[in-house]
């Protein structure tokens, strides 16, 4: 197991983790049988790939900020904070993933804890998280971070959890 010398933290996308990001995402995509074609462009011009992802951007029709979870040279995953809910509330305020080589080491649980602090700093006091019913691992991440489940499923068939008051 690779030991991390620095506590992982959420940072804005950075070219400093180029190799780790590309190889981590590739391993993750392949482990899920997902499309890896976007990696070709990202690896050819990583500076542009990063530049397109830095700062507050309008995505899903709302202001959103993307963070990478990074320890030194290592890229572990990403987290996006939507500053407000989309019209249909799909996806909630925060979405995240940990790339496959770094999964099951508590990183998502700690990453979401940091993401909740970021959300609060953006004025989101009550955070909505949505999880597919078959995503037991993400459900555990949310519950470990104080998520309280609502009955029923939303229009996307996902369970809604609220953190904060
Ligand atoms: C869901 C996901 C973020 C979990 O990341 P992670 O870093 O492995 O999560 P953690 O290490 O914090 O583990 C959370 C819990 O899930 C369990 N878990 C994670 N991976 C597991 C696996 N492969 N098998 C069994 N349990 C697993 C952990 O043991 C832990 O349980 P515990 O709290 O009872 O100890 C990751 O699998 C992922 O990115 N999946 C794809 C994208 C996704 O689903 N995002 C969330 C959308 S809502």
Short mmCIF file of C-alpha atoms and ligand atoms in Angstrom, two decimals:
data_model
loop_
_atom_site.label_atom_id
_atom_site.label_comp_id
_atom_site.label_asym_id
_atom_site.label_seq_id
_atom_site.Cartn_x
_atom_site.Cartn_y
_atom_site.Cartn_z
CA UNK A 1 0.00 0.00 0.00
CA UNK A 2 1.32 3.45 -0.87
CA UNK A 3 1.72 5.57 2.26
CA UNK A 4 0.62 9.17 2.00
CA UNK A 5 2.96 11.68 3.59
CA UNK A 6 0.38 14.48 3.57
CA UNK A 7 -3.21 14.42 4.76
CA UNK A 8 -5.37 14.46 1.60
CA UNK A 9 -7.26 17.69 1.07
CA UNK A 10 -9.59 19.27 -1.42
CA UNK A 11 -7.74 21.59 -3.78
CA UNK A 12 -8.62 23.23 -7.05
CA UNK A 13 -7.65 21.10 -10.09
CA UNK A 14 -3.90 21.30 -10.58
CA UNK A 15 -1.33 20.19 -13.16
CA UNK A 16 0.86 19.03 -10.24
CA UNK A 17 -0.91 15.64 -10.16
CA UNK A 18 -0.95 15.01 -13.92
CA UNK A 19 0.36 11.43 -13.98
CA UNK A 20 -1.55 10.31 -10.91
CA UNK A 21 -4.81 11.82 -12.16
CA UNK A 22 -4.58 10.30 -15.61
CA UNK A 23 -3.52 6.84 -14.44
CA UNK A 24 -6.00 6.87 -11.55
CA UNK A 25 -8.90 7.87 -13.78
CA UNK A 26 -7.86 5.34 -16.41
CA UNK A 27 -7.73 2.53 -13.84
CA UNK A 28 -11.09 3.62 -12.44
CA UNK A 29 -12.80 3.83 -15.84
CA UNK A 30 -11.44 0.48 -16.92
CA UNK A 31 -12.48 -1.19 -13.67
CA UNK A 32 -16.05 -0.10 -14.41
CA UNK A 33 -15.93 -0.83 -18.12
CA UNK A 34 -16.53 2.89 -18.75
CA UNK A 35 -15.56 4.96 -21.78
CA UNK A 36 -11.92 6.10 -21.55
CA UNK A 37 -11.80 8.06 -24.80
CA UNK A 38 -11.79 11.46 -23.02
CA UNK A 39 -8.44 10.54 -21.49
CA UNK A 40 -6.67 10.89 -24.84
CA UNK A 41 -7.38 14.62 -25.04
CA UNK A 42 -6.69 15.09 -21.34
CA UNK A 43 -3.30 13.42 -21.60
CA UNK A 44 -2.37 15.36 -24.74
CA UNK A 45 -3.10 18.76 -23.18
CA UNK A 46 -3.44 18.39 -19.44
CA UNK A 47 -2.97 22.13 -18.89
CA UNK A 48 -6.10 22.83 -20.91
CA UNK A 49 -7.96 19.99 -19.17
CA UNK A 50 -7.17 21.58 -15.81
CA UNK A 51 -7.84 25.16 -16.94
CA UNK A 52 -11.35 24.17 -18.05
CA UNK A 53 -12.09 22.85 -14.57
CA UNK A 54 -10.76 25.57 -12.27
CA UNK A 55 -13.00 28.07 -10.48
CA UNK A 56 -16.72 28.62 -10.27
CA UNK A 57 -18.40 27.35 -13.43
CA UNK A 58 -21.99 27.25 -14.56
CA UNK A 59 -22.85 23.54 -14.79
CA UNK A 60 -26.25 21.86 -14.65
CA UNK A 61 -27.57 25.44 -14.80
CA UNK A 62 -26.12 26.42 -11.41
CA UNK A 63 -22.77 27.76 -10.16
CA UNK A 64 -20.53 24.81 -9.32
CA UNK A 65 -16.98 24.32 -8.09
CA UNK A 66 -14.89 21.23 -8.74
CA UNK A 67 -12.24 20.07 -6.28
CA UNK A 68 -9.65 17.32 -6.48
CA UNK A 69 -8.72 15.27 -3.41
CA UNK A 70 -4.95 15.37 -3.37
CA UNK A 71 -2.05 14.28 -1.17
CA UNK A 72 1.30 15.52 -2.45
CA UNK A 73 1.72 14.02 -5.92
CA UNK A 74 -1.26 11.70 -5.51
CA UNK A 75 -4.72 12.32 -6.98
CA UNK A 76 -7.35 10.30 -5.13
CA UNK A 77 -10.66 11.52 -6.55
CA UNK A 78 -12.90 14.51 -7.07
CA UNK A 79 -15.82 16.32 -5.50
CA UNK A 80 -18.15 18.90 -6.98
CA UNK A 81 -20.14 21.41 -4.97
CA UNK A 82 -23.23 22.93 -6.56
CA UNK A 83 -23.70 26.28 -4.85
CA UNK A 84 -27.44 25.84 -5.09
CA UNK A 85 -29.75 23.04 -6.13
CA UNK A 86 -30.67 22.57 -9.76
CA UNK A 87 -34.31 23.09 -10.68
CA UNK A 88 -35.14 19.39 -10.32
CA UNK A 89 -32.67 18.94 -7.42
CA UNK A 90 -31.02 16.09 -9.36
CA UNK A 91 -27.66 15.14 -7.88
CA UNK A 92 -28.14 17.28 -4.79
CA UNK A 93 -25.50 19.79 -3.70
CA UNK A 94 -22.44 17.52 -3.72
CA UNK A 95 -21.21 14.73 -6.00
CA UNK A 96 -17.97 12.79 -5.57
CA UNK A 97 -15.90 9.82 -6.58
CA UNK A 98 -12.70 8.15 -5.41
CA UNK A 99 -10.71 6.44 -8.15
CA UNK A 100 -10.60 2.68 -7.88
CA UNK A 101 -6.96 2.26 -6.73
CA UNK A 102 -7.68 4.46 -3.69
CA UNK A 103 -11.08 3.11 -2.76
CA UNK A 104 -11.96 1.40 0.50
CA UNK A 105 -9.43 3.33 2.55
CA UNK A 106 -11.80 5.87 4.06
CA UNK A 107 -10.96 8.59 1.54
CA UNK A 108 -14.53 9.23 0.37
CA UNK A 109 -15.73 9.54 3.95
CA UNK A 110 -13.03 12.10 4.75
CA UNK A 111 -13.39 13.86 1.40
CA UNK A 112 -17.12 14.40 1.91
CA UNK A 113 -16.42 15.76 5.43
CA UNK A 114 -14.19 18.40 3.82
CA UNK A 115 -16.76 18.99 1.08
CA UNK A 116 -19.42 19.74 3.67
CA UNK A 117 -17.16 22.40 5.20
CA UNK A 118 -16.73 23.94 1.74
CA UNK A 119 -20.47 23.87 1.14
CA UNK A 120 -21.10 25.64 4.43
CA UNK A 121 -18.51 28.27 3.53
CA UNK A 122 -20.55 28.89 0.37
CA UNK A 123 -23.65 29.46 2.47
CA UNK A 124 -25.25 26.03 2.01
CA UNK A 125 -26.32 25.21 5.55
CA UNK A 126 -28.55 22.28 4.68
CA UNK A 127 -26.85 19.99 2.18
CA UNK A 128 -28.79 17.57 -0.02
CA UNK A 129 -27.02 14.36 -1.08
CA UNK A 130 -28.64 11.78 -3.33
CA UNK A 131 -27.58 8.15 -3.55
CA UNK A 132 -28.76 5.30 -5.76
CA UNK A 133 -30.39 2.57 -3.67
CA UNK A 134 -27.82 0.01 -4.84
CA UNK A 135 -24.84 2.21 -3.91
CA UNK A 136 -24.31 0.85 -0.42
CA UNK A 137 -20.77 2.21 -0.18
CA UNK A 138 -21.82 5.78 -0.93
CA UNK A 139 -24.76 5.41 1.45
CA UNK A 140 -22.26 4.56 4.18
CA UNK A 141 -20.14 7.59 3.27
CA UNK A 142 -23.17 9.87 3.60
CA UNK A 143 -24.41 8.34 6.86
CA UNK A 144 -20.91 8.55 8.38
CA UNK A 145 -21.12 12.27 7.63
CA UNK A 146 -24.41 12.75 9.42
CA UNK A 147 -26.75 12.25 6.48
CA UNK A 148 -30.38 11.79 7.49
CA UNK A 149 -32.45 9.82 4.97
CA UNK A 150 -35.83 10.95 3.69
CA UNK A 151 -38.49 8.36 2.97
CA UNK A 152 -39.02 7.40 -0.65
CA UNK A 153 -36.95 8.07 -3.74
CA UNK A 154 -36.58 11.19 -5.88
CA UNK A 155 -37.55 11.45 -9.57
CA UNK A 156 -34.21 9.85 -10.54
CA UNK A 157 -34.92 6.88 -8.28
CA UNK A 158 -32.31 8.01 -5.75
CA UNK A 159 -32.56 8.26 -1.99
CA UNK A 160 -32.31 11.78 -0.53
CA UNK A 161 -30.17 12.55 2.51
CA UNK A 162 -29.86 15.86 4.32
CA UNK A 163 -26.89 17.07 6.35
CA UNK A 164 -27.25 20.13 8.58
CA UNK A 165 -30.21 22.15 9.65
C1 LIG B 1 -18.77 5.23 -3.34
C2 LIG B 1 -17.30 5.61 -3.29
C3 LIG B 1 -17.18 7.14 -3.35
C4 LIG B 1 -16.70 5.10 -1.97
O1 LIG B 1 -15.35 5.54 -1.92
P1 LIG B 1 -14.35 4.92 -0.85
O2 LIG B 1 -13.18 5.85 -0.73
O3 LIG B 1 -14.08 3.51 -1.17
O4 LIG B 1 -15.23 4.99 0.49
P2 LIG B 1 -14.73 4.73 1.98
O5 LIG B 1 -13.40 4.07 1.97
O6 LIG B 1 -14.88 6.00 2.73
O7 LIG B 1 -15.77 3.62 2.44
C5 LIG B 1 -17.10 3.90 2.78
C6 LIG B 1 -17.76 2.61 3.24
O8 LIG B 1 -18.02 1.76 2.12
C7 LIG B 1 -17.34 0.51 2.28
N1 LIG B 1 -16.79 0.10 1.01
C8 LIG B 1 -16.18 0.88 0.09
N2 LIG B 1 -15.79 0.12 -0.95
C9 LIG B 1 -16.19 -1.15 -0.68
C10 LIG B 1 -16.06 -2.38 -1.37
N3 LIG B 1 -15.45 -2.46 -2.55
N4 LIG B 1 -16.59 -3.50 -0.80
C11 LIG B 1 -17.20 -3.45 0.41
N5 LIG B 1 -17.34 -2.27 1.11
C12 LIG B 1 -16.82 -1.17 0.58
C13 LIG B 1 -16.24 0.79 3.29
O9 LIG B 1 -15.83 -0.38 3.95
C14 LIG B 1 -16.90 1.80 4.20
O10 LIG B 1 -17.77 1.13 5.07
P3 LIG B 1 -17.76 1.42 6.66
O11 LIG B 1 -17.99 2.92 6.80
O12 LIG B 1 -18.88 0.61 7.18
O13 LIG B 1 -16.41 1.03 7.12
C15 LIG B 1 -16.50 4.96 -4.45
O14 LIG B 1 -16.78 3.60 -4.49
C16 LIG B 1 -16.82 5.58 -5.80
O15 LIG B 1 -16.23 6.59 -6.18
N6 LIG B 1 -17.78 4.99 -6.52
C17 LIG B 1 -18.17 5.47 -7.86
C18 LIG B 1 -18.82 6.86 -7.83
C19 LIG B 1 -19.92 6.97 -6.80
O16 LIG B 1 -20.66 6.03 -6.54
N7 LIG B 1 -20.03 8.18 -6.22
C20 LIG B 1 -21.06 8.49 -5.24
C21 LIG B 1 -22.34 8.88 -5.93
S1 LIG B 1 -23.60 9.23 -4.73
#
